[in-house]
C-alpha cells in the first residue's frame, strides 16, 4: 500500500518549510464537556507496522499534563496544522494516545489502546520514546524535571530560578544529574495520533481547493472534493 | 475598570507583529463528542458595553459552516493563539456566539445568548457585522457566495471555476452583482468570543513564565502564577 495523498502534500510543504512544525491539538474534557486546545511541536511520522498507508503523527508531552487524563477518557482529537508558507490547512481527525514510561501506572492502558488502533503492539514504543527524548535539546530536556505543569507556582519566580535550565546526559558519578535525568525521562511521554479523516484546504490555487480524505476499515484511503 | 493584563500583553505582541492574527478555535460536536478545531483570522476586539475589563474577540465565518450548529449546541470553546515572534501562547477559554444576519432563523437565539453573556443587547450587532463585512477584501467577500462550505463539490473544478473570484459593492443597475452581494452578506456572520479563563505562557524569559487569568462574577480579573 502507498502513502495517502494528503501525506505526500504535507511532506512536500514541510520539505519547503521545515520549521512549520507547530500544530494545535484539540481534545475534550469529558467531565466538563469543554474543549481544550494547545500548540505542540510535530516531531515526525512513524509507521510501527511498516505500512506507508498508515502514518502516525508523533508529538511529545509531560505525562503529568491535563491532556493525559483527557485523552485516556476520550481519545478523539483533531489536529489543525496551518502552513503559512504554502497557504495550506490540514485538519486531521483521529485518535490520540499517550506513550508513558513503562513503569507509569498508565502504561498497561496505553499498551491495550495502541494494540487496538495500530496493530503496533510489536513495535518497541519505549525505545522510540527514549530515542525521541535523546534527540531533544538540553533546554527542552530540563523542562520535564520541573514541578507539575499547570500547577500553582509555589514560591514564585524565586523558586523557579532554582530549576535546572539545561539537562545533559549525566556523567559517571554525577548523582544529582542522574536523578534529574531519570525524573525527566519518567515524565516524558509521546503523543501518538492516528489520522482517520483529513480536511485539506489549499488557499493558493484560484479557485481554492478543499479535499476530504478518510481511511476505511480495510486501510484504503478515499477522497472527495469539497466546497472550500 | 481597566483592561486585564493578558490583553495588554496581547496588544503589545500584536503591535510588534500585526500579522500574527491566525488563531485556532476549538469546539465540540455534542452529537459525537468529537472535538473540532480550525484556523480563523482574529479581526479585532470589541467592547459592546464600553467596559475595557470585558473585551470580546471578533472573528468571522460562513453561517452555513458546521461550527454554527456546534456553537449553538455547546458555546464552550477554547482559542489558542501562538505568537511566534514573541514566543507567547495564549489559550483563551470562554463562550462563543455566532452573529448571523437579522433575517436568519438563528438570529433570535443569538440575541438571547448575547444578552446573557455580555449585557450587549443594546449594542447594534448588525451594524458591526456589516462594518466588518465591508472591511473585508473583495476576494474574501466572494468566498461567501459559493455553495455550502464543506459540502460535496458537485461538478468538480470545472464548476468551481464559475464562482466569482472577487465581489465589489454593486453599481446601480448591476442586478447580478446585487444578488451576489446580498447572498454573501446573508451568509456572512461574526464569531464573538467572550474570554473567561486565559492560560498565558511566555517562552522567552528564563525561567519561562505561565500565568492564569480568570474573570469572576463581579467582572474582576484574578491572576495566579503557574508552573510552565
Short mmCIF file of C-alpha atoms in Angstrom, two decimals:
data_model
loop_
_atom_site.label_atom_id
_atom_site.label_comp_id
_atom_site.label_asym_id
_atom_site.label_seq_id
_atom_site.Cartn_x
_atom_site.Cartn_y
_atom_site.Cartn_z
CA UNK A 1 0.00 0.00 0.00
CA UNK A 2 1.17 3.54 -0.66
CA UNK A 3 1.20 6.72 1.43
CA UNK A 4 -2.04 8.71 1.23
CA UNK A 5 -2.04 11.78 -1.00
CA UNK A 6 -2.57 14.19 1.93
CA UNK A 7 0.68 12.94 3.45
CA UNK A 8 2.58 13.47 0.21
CA UNK A 9 1.24 17.07 0.16
CA UNK A 10 2.26 17.58 3.79
CA UNK A 11 5.73 16.11 3.20
CA UNK A 12 6.18 18.48 0.25
CA UNK A 13 5.09 21.53 2.30
CA UNK A 14 7.44 20.52 5.14
CA UNK A 15 10.35 19.99 2.74
CA UNK A 16 9.96 23.64 1.67
CA UNK A 17 9.13 24.98 5.16
CA UNK A 18 10.86 22.61 7.60
CA UNK A 19 10.20 24.95 10.55
CA UNK A 20 6.42 24.83 10.07
CA UNK A 21 6.08 22.20 12.80
CA UNK A 22 3.71 23.99 15.21
CA UNK A 23 0.42 22.09 15.32
CA UNK A 24 -2.63 22.58 17.52
CA UNK A 25 -4.23 19.58 19.20
CA UNK A 26 -7.85 19.75 20.37
CA UNK A 27 -9.25 17.31 22.93
CA UNK A 28 -12.29 17.17 25.19
CA UNK A 29 -12.51 17.17 28.95
CA UNK A 30 -15.41 14.73 29.28
CA UNK A 31 -16.10 15.79 32.88
CA UNK A 32 -16.99 19.33 31.83
CA UNK A 33 -17.75 18.97 28.07
CA UNK A 34 -15.26 21.77 27.47
CA UNK A 35 -12.84 21.62 24.55
CA UNK A 36 -9.13 22.13 25.13
CA UNK A 37 -6.54 23.06 22.55
CA UNK A 38 -2.81 23.73 22.77
CA UNK A 39 0.18 24.11 20.46
CA UNK A 40 2.54 21.17 20.14
CA UNK A 41 5.60 20.55 18.02
CA UNK A 42 5.21 17.86 15.35
CA UNK A 43 8.28 15.63 15.68
CA UNK A 44 7.93 13.08 12.88
CA UNK A 45 5.76 10.48 11.28
CA UNK A 46 6.09 6.90 12.50
CA UNK A 47 4.80 3.73 10.88
CA UNK A 48 5.03 0.98 13.52
CA UNK A 49 3.61 -1.61 11.16
CA UNK A 50 5.86 -0.53 8.25
CA UNK A 51 2.70 0.21 6.30
CA UNK A 52 3.11 3.54 4.45
CA UNK A 53 -0.67 3.86 4.13
CA UNK A 54 -0.94 4.14 7.91
CA UNK A 55 1.30 7.01 9.09
CA UNK A 56 1.01 8.17 12.70
CA UNK A 57 1.94 11.65 13.91
CA UNK A 58 4.37 11.96 16.78
CA UNK A 59 4.49 14.79 19.33
CA UNK A 60 5.66 14.92 22.95
CA UNK A 61 4.27 15.95 26.32
CA UNK A 62 4.82 15.90 30.05
CA UNK A 63 2.82 12.86 31.22
CA UNK A 64 1.59 14.92 34.21
CA UNK A 65 -0.20 17.47 31.97
CA UNK A 66 -4.04 17.51 31.90
CA UNK A 67 -4.16 16.25 28.30
CA UNK A 68 -3.07 12.77 29.51
CA UNK A 69 -6.26 12.29 31.54
CA UNK A 70 -8.35 13.88 28.77
CA UNK A 71 -7.02 11.51 26.09
CA UNK A 72 -7.49 8.43 28.25
CA UNK A 73 -11.14 9.33 28.89
CA UNK A 74 -11.76 10.30 25.24
CA UNK A 75 -9.09 9.58 22.62
CA UNK A 76 -10.93 11.52 19.87
CA UNK A 77 -8.87 14.53 18.81
CA UNK A 78 -8.48 16.92 15.96
CA UNK A 79 -5.18 18.48 14.95
CA UNK A 80 -5.09 21.65 12.92
CA UNK A 81 -1.93 22.42 11.01
CA UNK A 82 -1.75 25.75 9.21
CA UNK A 83 1.29 26.04 6.95
CA UNK A 84 1.51 29.74 6.17
CA UNK A 85 4.23 29.46 3.52
CA UNK A 86 2.10 27.29 1.22
CA UNK A 87 -1.29 28.65 2.42
CA UNK A 88 -2.49 25.16 3.28
CA UNK A 89 -4.52 23.95 6.26
CA UNK A 90 -4.68 20.31 7.31
CA UNK A 91 -7.35 19.35 9.83
CA UNK A 92 -6.54 15.85 11.00
CA UNK A 93 -9.19 13.98 12.99
CA UNK A 94 -8.43 10.70 14.66
CA UNK A 95 -7.45 9.11 17.94
CA UNK A 96 -4.52 10.06 20.13
CA UNK A 97 -2.69 8.03 22.71
CA UNK A 98 -0.04 8.83 25.28
CA UNK A 99 3.07 6.62 25.43
CA UNK A 100 4.32 6.93 29.02
CA UNK A 101 7.38 5.35 30.66
CA UNK A 102 6.93 1.58 31.17
CA UNK A 103 6.77 1.97 34.97
CA UNK A 104 3.95 4.52 34.73
CA UNK A 105 0.56 3.39 36.06
CA UNK A 106 -1.00 4.20 32.68
CA UNK A 107 1.40 2.08 30.64
CA UNK A 108 -0.81 -1.02 30.62
CA UNK A 109 -3.80 1.08 29.49
CA UNK A 110 -1.67 2.54 26.73
CA UNK A 111 -0.48 -0.86 25.52
CA UNK A 112 -4.09 -2.00 25.39
CA UNK A 113 -5.15 1.05 23.38
CA UNK A 114 -2.23 1.07 20.99
CA UNK A 115 -2.71 -2.59 20.14
CA UNK A 116 -6.25 -1.75 19.06
CA UNK A 117 -5.55 1.28 16.97
CA UNK A 118 -2.38 0.50 15.12
CA UNK A 119 -1.68 -3.22 15.39
CA UNK A 120 1.53 -1.66 16.69
CA UNK A 121 1.93 -3.75 19.79
CA UNK A 122 5.04 -5.47 18.47
CA UNK A 123 6.71 -2.12 17.96
CA UNK A 124 9.22 -1.11 20.67
CA UNK A 125 7.47 2.05 21.82
CA UNK A 126 9.79 2.63 24.74
CA UNK A 127 12.84 2.52 22.51
CA UNK A 128 11.12 5.13 20.32
CA UNK A 129 10.26 7.22 23.38
CA UNK A 130 13.88 7.19 24.58
CA UNK A 131 15.19 7.94 21.07
CA UNK A 132 12.92 11.00 20.81
CA UNK A 133 13.86 12.13 24.33
CA UNK A 134 17.57 11.96 23.49
CA UNK A 135 17.01 13.98 20.31
CA UNK A 136 15.54 16.91 22.28
CA UNK A 137 17.63 19.96 23.18
CA UNK A 138 19.23 20.13 26.65
CA UNK A 139 16.90 23.04 27.31
CA UNK A 140 13.77 21.03 26.47
CA UNK A 141 15.03 18.04 28.49
CA UNK A 142 15.21 20.27 31.58
CA UNK A 143 11.53 21.20 31.14
CA UNK A 144 10.39 17.76 32.32
CA UNK A 145 12.01 17.92 35.75
CA UNK A 146 10.04 20.90 36.97
CA UNK A 147 7.03 20.65 39.31
CA UNK A 148 3.72 19.54 37.74
CA UNK A 149 2.97 21.73 34.65
CA UNK A 150 -0.05 23.97 35.17
CA UNK A 151 0.06 23.63 38.98
CA UNK A 152 0.33 26.71 41.19
CA UNK A 153 3.88 28.08 41.24
CA UNK A 154 4.74 27.72 44.94
CA UNK A 155 7.47 30.16 45.94
CA UNK A 156 7.01 32.29 42.79
CA UNK A 157 9.79 33.31 40.40
CA UNK A 158 12.44 32.97 43.14
CA UNK A 159 11.66 29.27 43.32
CA UNK A 160 11.53 28.95 39.52
CA UNK A 161 15.07 30.36 39.27
CA UNK A 162 16.32 27.25 41.09
CA UNK A 163 15.10 24.92 38.31
CA UNK A 164 17.78 23.49 36.03
CA UNK A 165 17.88 25.42 32.73
CA UNK A 166 19.52 22.64 30.72
CA UNK A 167 19.91 18.92 31.25
CA UNK A 168 22.66 16.80 29.69
CA UNK A 169 23.22 13.06 29.76
CA UNK A 170 24.82 12.72 33.25
CA UNK A 171 28.49 11.85 33.55
CA UNK A 172 29.69 8.91 35.67
CA UNK A 173 29.33 9.76 39.36
CA UNK A 174 27.05 12.80 38.84
CA UNK A 175 24.33 11.62 41.20
CA UNK A 176 22.24 14.81 41.06
CA UNK A 177 22.44 14.87 37.25
CA UNK A 178 21.40 11.22 37.18
CA UNK A 179 18.44 11.89 39.45
CA UNK A 180 17.23 14.77 37.26
CA UNK A 181 17.76 12.81 34.02
CA UNK A 182 15.71 9.91 35.37
CA UNK A 183 12.97 12.23 36.63
CA UNK A 184 12.80 13.96 33.27
CA UNK A 185 12.72 10.71 31.30
CA UNK A 186 9.98 9.39 33.63
CA UNK A 187 7.80 12.45 32.95
CA UNK A 188 8.49 12.45 29.21
CA UNK A 189 5.80 10.88 27.05
CA UNK A 190 4.99 10.59 23.38
CA UNK A 191 1.68 11.69 21.90
CA UNK A 192 0.77 9.35 19.04
CA UNK A 193 -2.00 10.50 16.73
CA UNK A 194 -3.66 8.16 14.25
CA UNK A 195 -5.16 10.17 11.35
CA UNK A 196 -8.55 8.91 10.22
CA UNK A 197 -10.22 11.84 8.48
CA UNK A 198 -8.39 14.78 6.91
CA UNK A 199 -9.81 18.08 5.72
CA UNK A 200 -7.20 19.63 3.42
CA UNK A 201 -7.65 23.22 2.24
CA UNK A 202 -5.42 24.90 -0.35
CA UNK A 203 -5.78 28.68 -0.42
CA UNK A 204 -3.14 29.36 -3.07
CA UNK A 205 -4.90 28.00 -6.19
CA UNK A 206 -7.84 30.01 -7.59
CA UNK A 207 -10.47 28.68 -7.18
CA UNK A 208 -9.34 27.45 -3.74
CA UNK A 209 -9.41 23.70 -3.25
CA UNK A 210 -10.68 21.57 -0.41
CA UNK A 211 -10.41 17.80 -0.21
CA UNK A 212 -11.58 15.27 2.34
CA UNK A 213 -9.59 12.06 2.84
CA UNK A 214 -10.79 9.24 5.06
CA UNK A 215 -9.41 5.85 5.92
CA UNK A 216 -11.77 2.90 5.60
CA UNK A 217 -11.78 -0.24 7.73
CA UNK A 218 -9.74 -2.01 5.04
CA UNK A 219 -6.98 0.60 5.31
CA UNK A 220 -7.84 2.19 1.94
CA UNK A 221 -7.92 6.00 1.73
CA UNK A 222 -10.90 7.56 -0.02
CA UNK A 223 -11.01 11.14 -1.17
CA UNK A 224 -13.68 13.61 -2.22
CA UNK A 225 -13.58 17.21 -3.45
CA UNK A 226 -15.44 19.65 -1.18
CA UNK A 227 -16.57 23.25 -1.49
CA UNK A 228 -13.88 25.37 0.25
CA UNK B 1 -12.41 49.17 35.32
CA UNK B 2 -9.23 48.62 33.37
CA UNK B 3 -8.24 46.16 30.63
CA UNK B 4 -6.93 42.85 32.01
CA UNK B 5 -3.15 42.38 31.96
CA UNK B 6 -3.33 39.48 29.46
CA UNK B 7 -4.98 41.83 26.95
CA UNK B 8 -2.27 44.45 27.43
CA UNK B 9 0.33 41.74 26.73
CA UNK B 10 -1.59 40.60 23.63
CA UNK B 11 -1.98 44.18 22.36
CA UNK B 12 1.76 44.69 22.78
CA UNK B 13 2.60 41.47 20.89
CA UNK B 14 0.20 42.45 18.07
CA UNK B 15 1.64 45.97 17.86
CA UNK B 16 5.04 44.37 17.10
CA UNK B 17 3.68 41.53 14.94
CA UNK B 18 0.45 42.88 13.39
CA UNK B 19 0.21 39.92 11.00
CA UNK B 20 0.09 37.35 13.83
CA UNK B 21 -3.70 37.14 13.59
CA UNK B 22 -4.15 33.42 12.88
CA UNK B 23 -5.94 31.83 15.83
CA UNK B 24 -7.30 28.31 16.30
CA UNK B 25 -10.81 27.83 17.68
CA UNK B 26 -11.77 24.51 19.28
CA UNK B 27 -15.41 23.50 19.75
CA UNK B 28 -17.28 20.28 20.46
CA UNK B 29 -19.78 18.42 18.32
CA UNK B 30 -22.08 17.28 21.13
CA UNK B 31 -23.70 14.63 18.94
CA UNK B 32 -20.45 12.71 18.57
CA UNK B 33 -18.30 14.01 21.49
CA UNK B 34 -15.60 14.79 18.95
CA UNK B 35 -13.58 17.98 19.19
CA UNK B 36 -13.24 20.26 16.17
CA UNK B 37 -10.60 22.90 15.61
CA UNK B 38 -9.91 25.26 12.73
CA UNK B 39 -7.84 28.35 11.98
CA UNK B 40 -9.61 31.70 11.94
CA UNK B 41 -8.39 35.25 11.49
CA UNK B 42 -8.70 37.46 14.57
CA UNK B 43 -10.30 40.72 13.37
CA UNK B 44 -10.40 42.95 16.43
CA UNK B 45 -11.50 43.30 20.00
CA UNK B 46 -14.93 44.73 20.65
CA UNK B 47 -16.38 46.05 23.93
CA UNK B 48 -20.14 46.36 23.41
CA UNK B 49 -20.66 47.63 26.96
CA UNK B 50 -17.73 50.10 26.73
CA UNK B 51 -16.18 48.25 29.65
CA UNK B 52 -12.44 47.77 28.98
CA UNK B 53 -12.33 44.92 31.52
CA UNK B 54 -14.64 42.89 29.29
CA UNK B 55 -13.05 42.65 25.82
CA UNK B 56 -14.59 40.24 23.31
CA UNK B 57 -12.71 38.69 20.39
CA UNK B 58 -14.13 39.06 16.92
CA UNK B 59 -13.67 36.63 14.03
CA UNK B 60 -15.85 35.81 11.02
CA UNK B 61 -17.41 32.75 9.43
CA UNK B 62 -19.86 31.50 6.84
CA UNK B 63 -23.07 30.95 8.81
CA UNK B 64 -23.60 27.68 6.88
CA UNK B 65 -20.40 26.11 8.26
CA UNK B 66 -20.67 23.27 10.82
CA UNK B 67 -19.27 25.41 13.62
CA UNK B 68 -22.56 27.36 13.76
CA UNK B 69 -24.55 24.31 14.86
CA UNK B 70 -21.72 23.20 17.17
CA UNK B 71 -21.62 26.56 18.99
CA UNK B 72 -25.39 26.73 19.39
CA UNK B 73 -25.47 23.27 20.98
CA UNK B 74 -22.41 23.97 23.16
CA UNK B 75 -20.98 27.51 23.31
CA UNK B 76 -17.88 26.43 25.31
CA UNK B 77 -14.76 26.98 23.24
CA UNK B 78 -11.06 27.41 23.62
CA UNK B 79 -8.93 29.57 21.37
CA UNK B 80 -5.19 29.01 21.10
CA UNK B 81 -3.08 31.86 19.83
CA UNK B 82 0.61 31.18 19.32
CA UNK B 83 2.58 34.33 18.55
CA UNK B 84 5.87 33.04 17.20
CA UNK B 85 7.66 36.42 17.14
CA UNK B 86 7.36 36.91 20.90
CA UNK B 87 7.27 33.19 21.78
CA UNK B 88 3.99 33.58 23.64
CA UNK B 89 0.95 31.31 23.71
CA UNK B 90 -2.48 32.49 24.83
CA UNK B 91 -5.10 29.82 25.49
CA UNK B 92 -8.42 31.62 25.84
CA UNK B 93 -11.37 29.64 27.22
CA UNK B 94 -14.85 31.06 27.20
CA UNK B 95 -18.09 31.09 25.28
CA UNK B 96 -18.56 31.84 21.60
CA UNK B 97 -21.61 33.03 19.75
CA UNK B 98 -22.45 33.46 16.10
CA UNK B 99 -23.93 36.79 14.94
CA UNK B 100 -25.95 35.95 11.81
CA UNK B 101 -27.92 38.27 9.53
CA UNK B 102 -31.14 39.54 11.21
CA UNK B 103 -33.33 37.52 8.84
CA UNK B 104 -31.54 34.26 9.70
CA UNK B 105 -33.56 31.70 11.65
CA UNK B 106 -30.86 31.66 14.34
CA UNK B 107 -30.89 35.41 14.96
CA UNK B 108 -33.40 35.25 17.81
CA UNK B 109 -31.34 32.51 19.51
CA UNK B 110 -28.24 34.64 19.13
CA UNK B 111 -29.90 37.74 20.62
CA UNK B 112 -30.98 35.64 23.58
CA UNK B 113 -27.47 34.28 24.10
CA UNK B 114 -25.62 37.53 23.63
CA UNK B 115 -27.84 39.35 26.11
CA UNK B 116 -26.83 36.78 28.73
CA UNK B 117 -23.14 36.78 28.17
CA UNK B 118 -22.21 40.36 27.54
CA UNK B 119 -25.10 42.59 28.58
CA UNK B 120 -24.52 43.62 24.99
CA UNK B 121 -28.11 43.52 23.79
CA UNK B 122 -28.22 47.28 23.33
CA UNK B 123 -25.23 47.13 21.01
CA UNK B 124 -26.02 47.30 17.29
CA UNK B 125 -24.58 43.94 16.31
CA UNK B 126 -25.85 44.06 12.76
CA UNK B 127 -24.19 47.42 12.14
CA UNK B 128 -20.95 45.83 13.43
CA UNK B 129 -21.48 42.80 11.21
CA UNK B 130 -21.96 44.97 8.10
CA UNK B 131 -18.98 47.17 9.03
CA UNK B 132 -16.72 44.11 9.30
CA UNK B 133 -18.10 42.67 6.04
CA UNK B 134 -17.34 45.91 4.19
CA UNK B 135 -13.79 45.93 5.57
CA UNK B 136 -13.01 42.52 4.03
CA UNK B 137 -11.14 42.19 0.74
CA UNK B 138 -13.15 41.75 -2.48
CA UNK B 139 -11.61 38.29 -2.66
CA UNK B 140 -12.86 37.32 0.82
CA UNK B 141 -16.30 38.80 0.10
CA UNK B 142 -16.63 36.46 -2.87
CA UNK B 143 -15.99 33.44 -0.62
CA UNK B 144 -19.45 33.74 0.97
CA UNK B 145 -21.42 33.33 -2.24
CA UNK B 146 -20.18 29.85 -3.03
CA UNK B 147 -22.19 26.68 -2.36
CA UNK B 148 -22.28 25.45 1.27
CA UNK B 149 -18.69 25.20 2.64
CA UNK B 150 -17.64 21.62 3.30
CA UNK B 151 -20.36 20.15 1.09
CA UNK B 152 -19.51 17.86 -1.81
CA UNK B 153 -18.19 19.82 -4.80
CA UNK B 154 -20.82 18.98 -7.42
CA UNK B 155 -19.38 19.38 -10.92
CA UNK B 156 -15.76 19.42 -9.69
CA UNK B 157 -13.18 22.07 -10.53
CA UNK B 158 -14.99 22.98 -13.77
CA UNK B 159 -17.95 24.14 -11.70
CA UNK B 160 -15.70 25.91 -9.17
CA UNK B 161 -14.15 27.97 -11.98
CA UNK B 162 -17.57 29.59 -12.50
CA UNK B 163 -17.61 31.07 -8.97
CA UNK B 164 -16.92 34.80 -8.70
CA UNK B 165 -13.30 35.42 -7.65
CA UNK B 166 -13.91 38.91 -6.26
CA UNK B 167 -17.01 40.77 -5.16
CA UNK B 168 -17.32 44.58 -5.07
CA UNK B 169 -20.15 46.80 -3.80
CA UNK B 170 -22.54 46.58 -6.82
CA UNK B 171 -23.04 49.60 -9.01
CA UNK B 172 -26.53 50.97 -9.76
CA UNK B 173 -28.35 48.60 -12.13
CA UNK B 174 -25.92 45.67 -11.70
CA UNK B 175 -28.63 43.15 -10.81
CA UNK B 176 -26.32 40.09 -10.78
CA UNK B 177 -23.76 41.94 -8.63
CA UNK B 178 -26.53 42.97 -6.25
CA UNK B 179 -27.79 39.39 -5.98
CA UNK B 180 -24.30 38.08 -5.16
CA UNK B 181 -23.60 40.89 -2.68
CA UNK B 182 -26.83 40.16 -0.83
CA UNK B 183 -26.18 36.42 -0.84
CA UNK B 184 -22.68 36.96 0.53
CA UNK B 185 -23.84 39.37 3.23
CA UNK B 186 -26.60 36.92 4.20
CA UNK B 187 -24.06 34.11 4.68
CA UNK B 188 -21.55 36.31 6.47
CA UNK B 189 -21.55 36.02 10.26
CA UNK B 190 -19.44 37.23 13.15
CA UNK B 191 -17.93 34.88 15.71
CA UNK B 192 -17.89 36.62 19.09
CA UNK B 193 -15.78 35.03 21.80
CA UNK B 194 -16.04 36.04 25.44
CA UNK B 195 -12.76 35.25 27.27
CA UNK B 196 -13.28 33.85 30.75
CA UNK B 197 -10.09 31.95 31.58
CA UNK B 198 -6.70 32.58 29.99
CA UNK B 199 -3.57 30.46 30.18
CA UNK B 200 -0.67 32.70 29.14
CA UNK B 201 2.76 31.13 28.54
CA UNK B 202 5.90 33.15 27.88
CA UNK B 203 8.75 31.08 26.46
CA UNK B 204 11.27 33.92 26.01
CA UNK B 205 12.12 34.67 29.67
CA UNK B 206 14.28 32.13 31.52
CA UNK B 207 12.78 30.63 33.62
CA UNK B 208 9.69 30.50 31.36
CA UNK B 209 6.57 32.07 32.80
CA UNK B 210 2.99 30.87 32.87
CA UNK B 211 0.06 32.83 34.28
CA UNK B 212 -3.61 32.02 34.64
CA UNK B 213 -6.16 34.86 34.49
CA UNK B 214 -9.83 34.32 35.20
CA UNK B 215 -12.83 36.62 35.30
CA UNK B 216 -15.03 36.43 38.38
CA UNK B 217 -18.78 37.01 38.51
CA UNK B 218 -18.15 40.61 39.60
CA UNK B 219 -16.12 41.26 36.44
CA UNK B 220 -12.79 41.38 38.31
CA UNK B 221 -9.81 39.55 36.76
CA UNK B 222 -7.77 37.35 39.09
CA UNK B 223 -4.34 36.03 38.25
CA UNK B 224 -2.05 33.32 39.53
CA UNK B 225 1.45 32.18 38.58
CA UNK B 226 1.63 28.59 37.32
CA UNK B 227 4.42 26.13 36.63
CA UNK B 228 5.12 26.33 32.85
#
